[in-house]
CSV table of C-alpha atoms in Angstrom, one decimal:
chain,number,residue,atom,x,y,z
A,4,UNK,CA,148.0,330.2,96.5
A,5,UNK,CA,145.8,328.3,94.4
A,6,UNK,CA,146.1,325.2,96.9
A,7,UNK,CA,145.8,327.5,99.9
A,8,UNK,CA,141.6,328.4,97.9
A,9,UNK,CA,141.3,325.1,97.6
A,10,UNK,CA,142.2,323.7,101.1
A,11,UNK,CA,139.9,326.3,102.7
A,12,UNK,CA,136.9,326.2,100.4
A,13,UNK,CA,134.6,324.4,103.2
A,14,UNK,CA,134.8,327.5,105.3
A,15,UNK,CA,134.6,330.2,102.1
A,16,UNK,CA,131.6,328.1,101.7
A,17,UNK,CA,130.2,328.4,105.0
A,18,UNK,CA,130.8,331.7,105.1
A,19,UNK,CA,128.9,332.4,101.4
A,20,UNK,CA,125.8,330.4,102.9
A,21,UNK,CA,125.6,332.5,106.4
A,22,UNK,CA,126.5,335.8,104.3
A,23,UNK,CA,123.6,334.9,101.9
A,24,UNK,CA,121.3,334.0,104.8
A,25,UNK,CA,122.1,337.5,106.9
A,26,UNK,CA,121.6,339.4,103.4
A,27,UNK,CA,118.0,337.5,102.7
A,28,UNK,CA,116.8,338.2,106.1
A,29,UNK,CA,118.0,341.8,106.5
A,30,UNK,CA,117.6,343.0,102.4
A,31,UNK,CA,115.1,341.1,101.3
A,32,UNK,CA,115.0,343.9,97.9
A,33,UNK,CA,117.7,342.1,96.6
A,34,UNK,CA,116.8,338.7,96.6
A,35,UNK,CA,115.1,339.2,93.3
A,36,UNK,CA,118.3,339.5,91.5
A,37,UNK,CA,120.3,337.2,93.2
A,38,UNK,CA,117.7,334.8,92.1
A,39,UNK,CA,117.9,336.1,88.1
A,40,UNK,CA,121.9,335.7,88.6
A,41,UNK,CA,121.4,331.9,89.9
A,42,UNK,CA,121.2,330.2,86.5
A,43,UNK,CA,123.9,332.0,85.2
A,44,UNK,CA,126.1,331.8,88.0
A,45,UNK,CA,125.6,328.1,87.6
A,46,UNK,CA,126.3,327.7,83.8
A,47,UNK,CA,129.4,329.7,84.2
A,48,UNK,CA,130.8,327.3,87.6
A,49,UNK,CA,129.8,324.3,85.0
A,50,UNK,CA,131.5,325.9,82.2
A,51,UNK,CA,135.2,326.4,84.3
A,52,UNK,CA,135.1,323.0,86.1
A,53,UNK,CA,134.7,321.9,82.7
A,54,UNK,CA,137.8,323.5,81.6
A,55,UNK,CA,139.4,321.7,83.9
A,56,UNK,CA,138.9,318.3,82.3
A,57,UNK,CA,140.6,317.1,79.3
A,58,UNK,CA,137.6,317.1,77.0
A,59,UNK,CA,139.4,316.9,74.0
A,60,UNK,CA,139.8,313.0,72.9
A,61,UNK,CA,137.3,312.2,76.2
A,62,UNK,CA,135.7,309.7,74.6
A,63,UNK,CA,138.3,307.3,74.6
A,64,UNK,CA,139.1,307.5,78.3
A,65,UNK,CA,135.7,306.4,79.4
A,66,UNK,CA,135.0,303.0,78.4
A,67,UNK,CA,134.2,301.7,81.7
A,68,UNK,CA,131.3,300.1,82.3
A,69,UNK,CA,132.0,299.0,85.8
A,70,UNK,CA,131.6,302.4,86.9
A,71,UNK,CA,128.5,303.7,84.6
A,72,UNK,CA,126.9,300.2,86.2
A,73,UNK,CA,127.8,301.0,90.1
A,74,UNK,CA,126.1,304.7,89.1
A,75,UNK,CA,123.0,303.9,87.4
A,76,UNK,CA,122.3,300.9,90.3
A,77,UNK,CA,123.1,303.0,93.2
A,78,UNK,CA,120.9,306.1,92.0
A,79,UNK,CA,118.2,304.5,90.1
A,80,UNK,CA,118.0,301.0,91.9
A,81,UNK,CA,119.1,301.1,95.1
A,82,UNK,CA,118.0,304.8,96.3
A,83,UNK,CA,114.6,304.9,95.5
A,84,UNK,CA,113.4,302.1,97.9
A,85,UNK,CA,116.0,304.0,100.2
A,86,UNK,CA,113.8,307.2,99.7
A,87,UNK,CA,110.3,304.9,99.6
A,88,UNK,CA,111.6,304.3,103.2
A,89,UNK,CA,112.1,307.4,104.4
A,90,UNK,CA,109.1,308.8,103.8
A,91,UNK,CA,107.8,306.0,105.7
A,92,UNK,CA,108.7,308.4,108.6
A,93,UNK,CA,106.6,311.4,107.7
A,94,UNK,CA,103.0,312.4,108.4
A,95,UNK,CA,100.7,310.6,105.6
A,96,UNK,CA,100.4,314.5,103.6
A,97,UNK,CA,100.4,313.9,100.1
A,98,UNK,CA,102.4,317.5,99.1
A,99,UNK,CA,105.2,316.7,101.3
A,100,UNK,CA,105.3,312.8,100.6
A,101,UNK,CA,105.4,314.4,96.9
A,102,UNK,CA,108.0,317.3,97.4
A,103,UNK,CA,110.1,314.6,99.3
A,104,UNK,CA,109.8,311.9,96.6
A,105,UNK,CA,110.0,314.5,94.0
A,106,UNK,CA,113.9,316.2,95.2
A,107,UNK,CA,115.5,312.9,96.8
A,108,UNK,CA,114.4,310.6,93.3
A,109,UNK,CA,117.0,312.0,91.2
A,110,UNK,CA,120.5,312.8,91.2
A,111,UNK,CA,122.5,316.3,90.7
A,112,UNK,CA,123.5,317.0,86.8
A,113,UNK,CA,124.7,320.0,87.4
A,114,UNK,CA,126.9,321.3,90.9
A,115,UNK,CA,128.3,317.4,91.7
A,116,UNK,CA,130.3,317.8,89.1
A,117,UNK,CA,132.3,320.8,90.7
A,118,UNK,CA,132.2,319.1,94.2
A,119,UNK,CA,133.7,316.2,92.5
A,120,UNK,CA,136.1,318.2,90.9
A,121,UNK,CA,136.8,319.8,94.2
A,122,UNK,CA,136.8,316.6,96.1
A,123,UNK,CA,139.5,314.5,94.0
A,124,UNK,CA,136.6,312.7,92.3
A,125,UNK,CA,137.4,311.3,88.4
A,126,UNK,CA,135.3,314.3,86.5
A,127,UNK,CA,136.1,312.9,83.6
A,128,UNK,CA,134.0,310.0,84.8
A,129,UNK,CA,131.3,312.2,86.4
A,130,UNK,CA,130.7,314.0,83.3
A,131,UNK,CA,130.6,310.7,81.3
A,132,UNK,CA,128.0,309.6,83.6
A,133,UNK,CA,125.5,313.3,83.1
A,134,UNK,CA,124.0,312.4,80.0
A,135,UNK,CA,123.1,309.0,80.6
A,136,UNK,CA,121.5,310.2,84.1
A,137,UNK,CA,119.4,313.0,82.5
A,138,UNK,CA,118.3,310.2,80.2
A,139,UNK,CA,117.3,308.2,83.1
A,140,UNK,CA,115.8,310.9,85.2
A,141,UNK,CA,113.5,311.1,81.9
A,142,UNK,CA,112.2,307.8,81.9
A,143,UNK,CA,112.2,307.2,85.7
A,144,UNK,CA,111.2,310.0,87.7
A,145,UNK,CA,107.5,309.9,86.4
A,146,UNK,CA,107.5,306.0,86.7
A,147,UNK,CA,108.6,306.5,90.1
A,148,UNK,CA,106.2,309.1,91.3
A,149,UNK,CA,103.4,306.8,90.0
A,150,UNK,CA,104.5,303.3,92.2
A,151,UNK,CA,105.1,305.5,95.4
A,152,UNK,CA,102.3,308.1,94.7
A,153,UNK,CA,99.5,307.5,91.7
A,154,UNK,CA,101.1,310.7,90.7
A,155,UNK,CA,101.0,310.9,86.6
A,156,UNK,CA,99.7,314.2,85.5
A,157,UNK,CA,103.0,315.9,86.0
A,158,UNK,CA,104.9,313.6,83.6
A,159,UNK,CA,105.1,316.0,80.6
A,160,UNK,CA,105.8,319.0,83.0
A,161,UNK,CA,108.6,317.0,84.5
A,162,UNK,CA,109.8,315.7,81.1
A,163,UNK,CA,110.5,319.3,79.5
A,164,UNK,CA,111.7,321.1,82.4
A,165,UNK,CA,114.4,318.2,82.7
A,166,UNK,CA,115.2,319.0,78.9
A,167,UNK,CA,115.8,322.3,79.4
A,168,UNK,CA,118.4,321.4,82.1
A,169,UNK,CA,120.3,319.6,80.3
A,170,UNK,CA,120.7,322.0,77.2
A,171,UNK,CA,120.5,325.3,79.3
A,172,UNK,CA,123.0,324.0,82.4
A,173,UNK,CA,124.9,321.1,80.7
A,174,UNK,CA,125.2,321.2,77.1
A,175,UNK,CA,126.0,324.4,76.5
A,176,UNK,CA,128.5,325.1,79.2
A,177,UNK,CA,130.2,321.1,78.1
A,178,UNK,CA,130.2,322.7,74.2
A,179,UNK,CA,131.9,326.1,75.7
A,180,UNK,CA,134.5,324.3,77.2
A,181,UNK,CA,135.6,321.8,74.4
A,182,UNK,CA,135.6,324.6,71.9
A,183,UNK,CA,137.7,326.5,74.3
A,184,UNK,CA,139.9,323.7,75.0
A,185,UNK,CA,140.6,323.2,71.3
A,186,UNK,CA,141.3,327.1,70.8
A,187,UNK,CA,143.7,326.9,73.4
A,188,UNK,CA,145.6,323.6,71.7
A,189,UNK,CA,146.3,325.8,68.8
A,190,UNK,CA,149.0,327.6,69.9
A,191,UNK,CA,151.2,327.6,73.1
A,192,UNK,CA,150.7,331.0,74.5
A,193,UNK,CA,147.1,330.5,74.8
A,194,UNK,CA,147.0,327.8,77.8
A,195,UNK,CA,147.3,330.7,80.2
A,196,UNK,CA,143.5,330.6,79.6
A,197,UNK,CA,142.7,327.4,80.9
A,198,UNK,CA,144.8,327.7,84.0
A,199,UNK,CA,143.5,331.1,84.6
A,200,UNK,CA,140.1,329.2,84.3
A,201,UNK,CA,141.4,326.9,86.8
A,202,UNK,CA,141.4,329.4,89.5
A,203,UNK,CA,137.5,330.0,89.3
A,204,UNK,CA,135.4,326.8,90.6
A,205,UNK,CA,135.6,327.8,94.2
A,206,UNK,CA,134.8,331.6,94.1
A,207,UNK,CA,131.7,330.8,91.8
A,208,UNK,CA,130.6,328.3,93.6
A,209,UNK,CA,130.8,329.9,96.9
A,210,UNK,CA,128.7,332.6,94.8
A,211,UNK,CA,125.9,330.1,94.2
A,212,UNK,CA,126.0,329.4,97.6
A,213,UNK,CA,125.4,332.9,98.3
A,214,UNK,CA,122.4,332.7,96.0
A,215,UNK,CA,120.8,329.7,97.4
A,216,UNK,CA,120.7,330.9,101.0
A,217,UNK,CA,119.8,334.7,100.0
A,218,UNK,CA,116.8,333.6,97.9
A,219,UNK,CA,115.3,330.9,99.9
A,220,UNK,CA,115.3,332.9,103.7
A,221,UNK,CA,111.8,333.8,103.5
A,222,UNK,CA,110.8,330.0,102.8
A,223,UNK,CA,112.6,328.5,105.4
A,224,UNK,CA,111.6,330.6,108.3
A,225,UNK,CA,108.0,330.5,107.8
A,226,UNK,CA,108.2,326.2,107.8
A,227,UNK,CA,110.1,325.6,110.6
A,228,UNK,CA,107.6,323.1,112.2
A,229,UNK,CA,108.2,320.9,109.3
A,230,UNK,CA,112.2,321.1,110.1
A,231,UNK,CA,111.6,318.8,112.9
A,232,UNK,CA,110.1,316.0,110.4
A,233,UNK,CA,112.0,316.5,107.7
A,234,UNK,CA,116.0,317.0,108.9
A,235,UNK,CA,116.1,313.5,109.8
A,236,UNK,CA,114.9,312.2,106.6
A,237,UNK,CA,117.3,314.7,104.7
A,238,UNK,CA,120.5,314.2,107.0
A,239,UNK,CA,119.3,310.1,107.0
A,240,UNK,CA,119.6,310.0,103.1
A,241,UNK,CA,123.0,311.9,102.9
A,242,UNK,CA,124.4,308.8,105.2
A,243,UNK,CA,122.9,306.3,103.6
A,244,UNK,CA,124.3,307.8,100.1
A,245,UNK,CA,127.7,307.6,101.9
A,246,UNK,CA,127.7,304.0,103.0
A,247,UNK,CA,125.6,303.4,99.7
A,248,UNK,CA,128.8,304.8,97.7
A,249,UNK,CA,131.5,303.1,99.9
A,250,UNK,CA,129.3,299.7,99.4
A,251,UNK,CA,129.1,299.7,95.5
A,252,UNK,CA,133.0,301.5,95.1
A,253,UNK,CA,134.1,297.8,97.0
A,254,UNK,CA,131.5,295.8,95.8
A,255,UNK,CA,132.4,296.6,91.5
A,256,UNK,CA,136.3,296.8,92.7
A,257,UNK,CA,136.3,301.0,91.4
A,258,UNK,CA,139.4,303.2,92.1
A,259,UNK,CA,139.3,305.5,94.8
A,260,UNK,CA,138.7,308.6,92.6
A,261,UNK,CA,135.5,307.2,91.2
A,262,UNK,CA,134.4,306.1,94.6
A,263,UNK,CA,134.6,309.7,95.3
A,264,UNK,CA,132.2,310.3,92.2
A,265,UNK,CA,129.5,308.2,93.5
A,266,UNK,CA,129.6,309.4,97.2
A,267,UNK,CA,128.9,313.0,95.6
A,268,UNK,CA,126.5,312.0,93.1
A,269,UNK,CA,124.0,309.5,95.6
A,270,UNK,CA,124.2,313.0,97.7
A,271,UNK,CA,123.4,315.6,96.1
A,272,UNK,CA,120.0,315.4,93.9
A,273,UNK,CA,118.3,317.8,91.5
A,274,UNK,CA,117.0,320.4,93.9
A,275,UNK,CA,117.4,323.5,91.1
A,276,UNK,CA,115.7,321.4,88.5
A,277,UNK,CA,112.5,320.1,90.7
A,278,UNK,CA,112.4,323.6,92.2
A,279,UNK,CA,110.2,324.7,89.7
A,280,UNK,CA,108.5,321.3,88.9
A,281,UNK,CA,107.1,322.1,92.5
A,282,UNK,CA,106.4,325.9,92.0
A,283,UNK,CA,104.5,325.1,89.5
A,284,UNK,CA,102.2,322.3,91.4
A,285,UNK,CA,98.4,323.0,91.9
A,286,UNK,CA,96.9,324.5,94.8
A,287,UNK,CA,97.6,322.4,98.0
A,288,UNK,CA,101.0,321.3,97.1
A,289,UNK,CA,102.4,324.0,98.7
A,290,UNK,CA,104.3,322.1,101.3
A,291,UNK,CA,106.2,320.4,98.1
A,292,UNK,CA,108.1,323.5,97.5
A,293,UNK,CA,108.9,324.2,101.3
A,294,UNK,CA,110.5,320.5,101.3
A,295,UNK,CA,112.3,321.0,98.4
A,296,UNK,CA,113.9,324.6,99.5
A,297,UNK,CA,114.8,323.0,102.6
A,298,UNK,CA,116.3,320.2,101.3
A,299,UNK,CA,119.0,322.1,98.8
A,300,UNK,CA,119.9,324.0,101.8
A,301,UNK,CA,120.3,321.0,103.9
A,302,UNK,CA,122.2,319.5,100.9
A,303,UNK,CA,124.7,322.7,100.7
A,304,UNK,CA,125.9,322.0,104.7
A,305,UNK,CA,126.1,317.8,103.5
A,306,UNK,CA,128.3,318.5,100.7
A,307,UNK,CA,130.3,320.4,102.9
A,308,UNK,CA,130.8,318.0,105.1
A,309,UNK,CA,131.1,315.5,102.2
A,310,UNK,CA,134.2,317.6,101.2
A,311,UNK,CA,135.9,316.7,103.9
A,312,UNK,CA,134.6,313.3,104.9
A,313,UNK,CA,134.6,311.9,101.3
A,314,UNK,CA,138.6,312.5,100.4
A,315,UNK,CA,140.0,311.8,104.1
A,316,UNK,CA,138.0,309.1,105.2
A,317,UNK,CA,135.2,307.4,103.0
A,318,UNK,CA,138.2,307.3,100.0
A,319,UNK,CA,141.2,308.3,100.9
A,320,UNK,CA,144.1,308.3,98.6
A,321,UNK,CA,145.7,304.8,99.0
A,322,UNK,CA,149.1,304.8,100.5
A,323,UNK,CA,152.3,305.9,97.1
A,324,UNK,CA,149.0,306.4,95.0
C-alpha cells in the first residue's frame, strides 16, 4: 500500500496544488491559516523524512568529498552566472532583476530533501550537504547580490532570516529525529514508530502543496503580465539545473543516487526563506515579491516533473543495481 502512495504521489500532488488553488480563489478567509500552518507543516514533513534516514552513526557514512565538491560547484559556481544570464532576458527593472536574482541564487534547505527522499536520491548525502549550504548561502548571497546588482543594504536582513531557517526548519526537526531514532534503538517493540513515520512524507508534503497554492492565489492573478517574462526564465533554469546535474554526476564519477541529489538540489531554491527577505523590501520592490511567489509555484509543477524525469531518465537505476 505504502508503494502504491508512493508511485502516485505526482498526481496526489497535482491534485493538493489545484485543490489549494480552487480553495484560495473561492475562500480567500482561510488563506490566513493555511499560511500560519505552512512553517509547521514544513518542520513536521522535515522531521519524518528525517526519520527515514539512518541518523544514528551518520557521520561516518559521509566522508565523501567528491560529492560535497560536485554540490557546492554546481550551486554556488556554476548557477549563478547561469542566473546572471537569465536575467539577461528581462526588462532592465531593478525589483524584478532583484526578486529574480534574489530566489534562483540559492538552493532549497528545506523540501529537496523530501523530494530526494521521494525520488531515490542518497538523503543521507543531501542532509550532509544542508549545513554546509546554509553556511554558504551566508557568505554568498549578499556577495552575489552586490556583483550583479550594487545591492548591500540587505546583507544583515538576509543574514538572520537565513539563521532562523536553519534552527527553526532544519535543526530542530534533524535533532527530533536523532533523538527519536535513538529512543526507538532501545528496545525492539518501539521501531513500529519509525516505520509508522515512514508512511507520512507524501501526505505532508502534498499538504504543503496545498498551502503554497492556497496562500499565494491572490499574488499570481493580479501579475500575470509578468508570467510572459518570467516562465521562460523559471522553466529555462529548471533545465539547465537538470543538464547541470547530469554534467557534474559524470563529470566527478558520483553514483546514480547522488546524481539524483544534485538534480533536486540545482532545482529547487530557497523560495520560503527569501519570501520574506522580499516582503520586507522598501517601497518599489514590489515586483520582487510577485517573482518570487511565482517562482515557488513554478518550482512545485518542476519538481513534479523532476519526480518522474530524475529517477527514469536523467539517473535511472543501472541495470542488477
Amino acid at each position: 500500500m505504502r508503494d502504491r502512495l508512493e508511485a502516485n504521489q505526482v498526481f496526489l500532488y497535482l491534485a493538493a496544488i489545484l485543490a489549494g488553488l480552487a480553495v484560495g480563489t473561492h475562500s480567500p478567509g482561510r488563506v490566513g491559516l493555511l499560511e500560519t500552518l505552512l512553517w509547521p507543516l514544513l518542520a513536521l514533513l522535515l522531521y519524518v523524512t528525517f526519520t527515514q534516514v539512518p541518523l544514528v552513526g551518520l557521520h561516518r557514512r559521509l566522508a565523501n568529498a567528491r560529492f560535497l565538491a560536485a554540490a557546492v560547484v554546481g550551486n554556488f559556481l556554476v548557477i549563478p552566472p547561469i542566473v546572471w544570464g537569465l536575467v539577461q532576458w528581462l526588462p532592465v527593472d531593478p525589483a524584478l532583476r532583484f526578486g529574480v536574482l534574489l530566489v534562483l541564487l540559492v538552493p532549497c534547505t528545506d523540501w529537496f530533501l523530501s523530494f530526494t527522499h521521494l525520488g531515490g536520491g542518497d538523503t543521507s548525502a543531501a542532509i550532509a550537504f544542508t549545513p554546509l549550504s546554509l553556511l554558504l548561502q551566508l557568505a554568498l548571497l549578499p556577495l552575489y547580490l552586490w556583483l550583479f546588482l550594487g545591492q548591500t543594504a540587505l546583507a544583515g536582513v538576509i543574514q538572520r532570516e537565513l539563521l532562523e531557517a536553519f534552527g527553526g526548519l532544519i535543526l530542530l526537526p534533524l535533532m527530533a529525529a536523532f533523538l527519536s531514532e535513538r529512543w526507538a534503538e532501545r528496545a525492539p517493540g518501539r521501531r513500529w514508530l519509525i516505520e509508522r513515520l515512514g508512511w507520512l512524507p507524501v501526505p505532508l508534503l502534498a499538504l504543503v502543496l496545498f498551502a503554497v497554492a492556497a496562500g499565494q492565489v491572490e499574488t499570481v492573478t493580479g501579475s500575470l503580465g509578468l508570467l510572459g517574462w518570467l516562465l521562460p526564465v523559471f522553466l529555462g533554469f529548471l533545465v539547465a539545473a537538470a543538464l547541470l546535474a547530469w554534467l557534474l554526476a559524470r563529470a566527478f564519477r558520483l553514483p546514480v543516487a547522488q546524481g539524483r541529489v544534485l538534480a533536486f538540489s540545482f532545482g529547487s531554491r530557497n523560495s520560503f526563506v527569501v519570501l520574506p527577505l522580499a516582503l520586507a523590501l522598501p517601497a518599489g520592490f514590489e515586483a520582487a515579491v510577485v517573482v518570487v511567489v511565482l517562482q515557488s509555484l513554478v518550482e512545485l509543477f518542476g519538481m513534479l516533473v523532476f519526480l518522474r524525469l530524475v529517477p527514469r531518465w536523467l539517473f535511472p537505476d543501472l541495470p542488477g543495481g
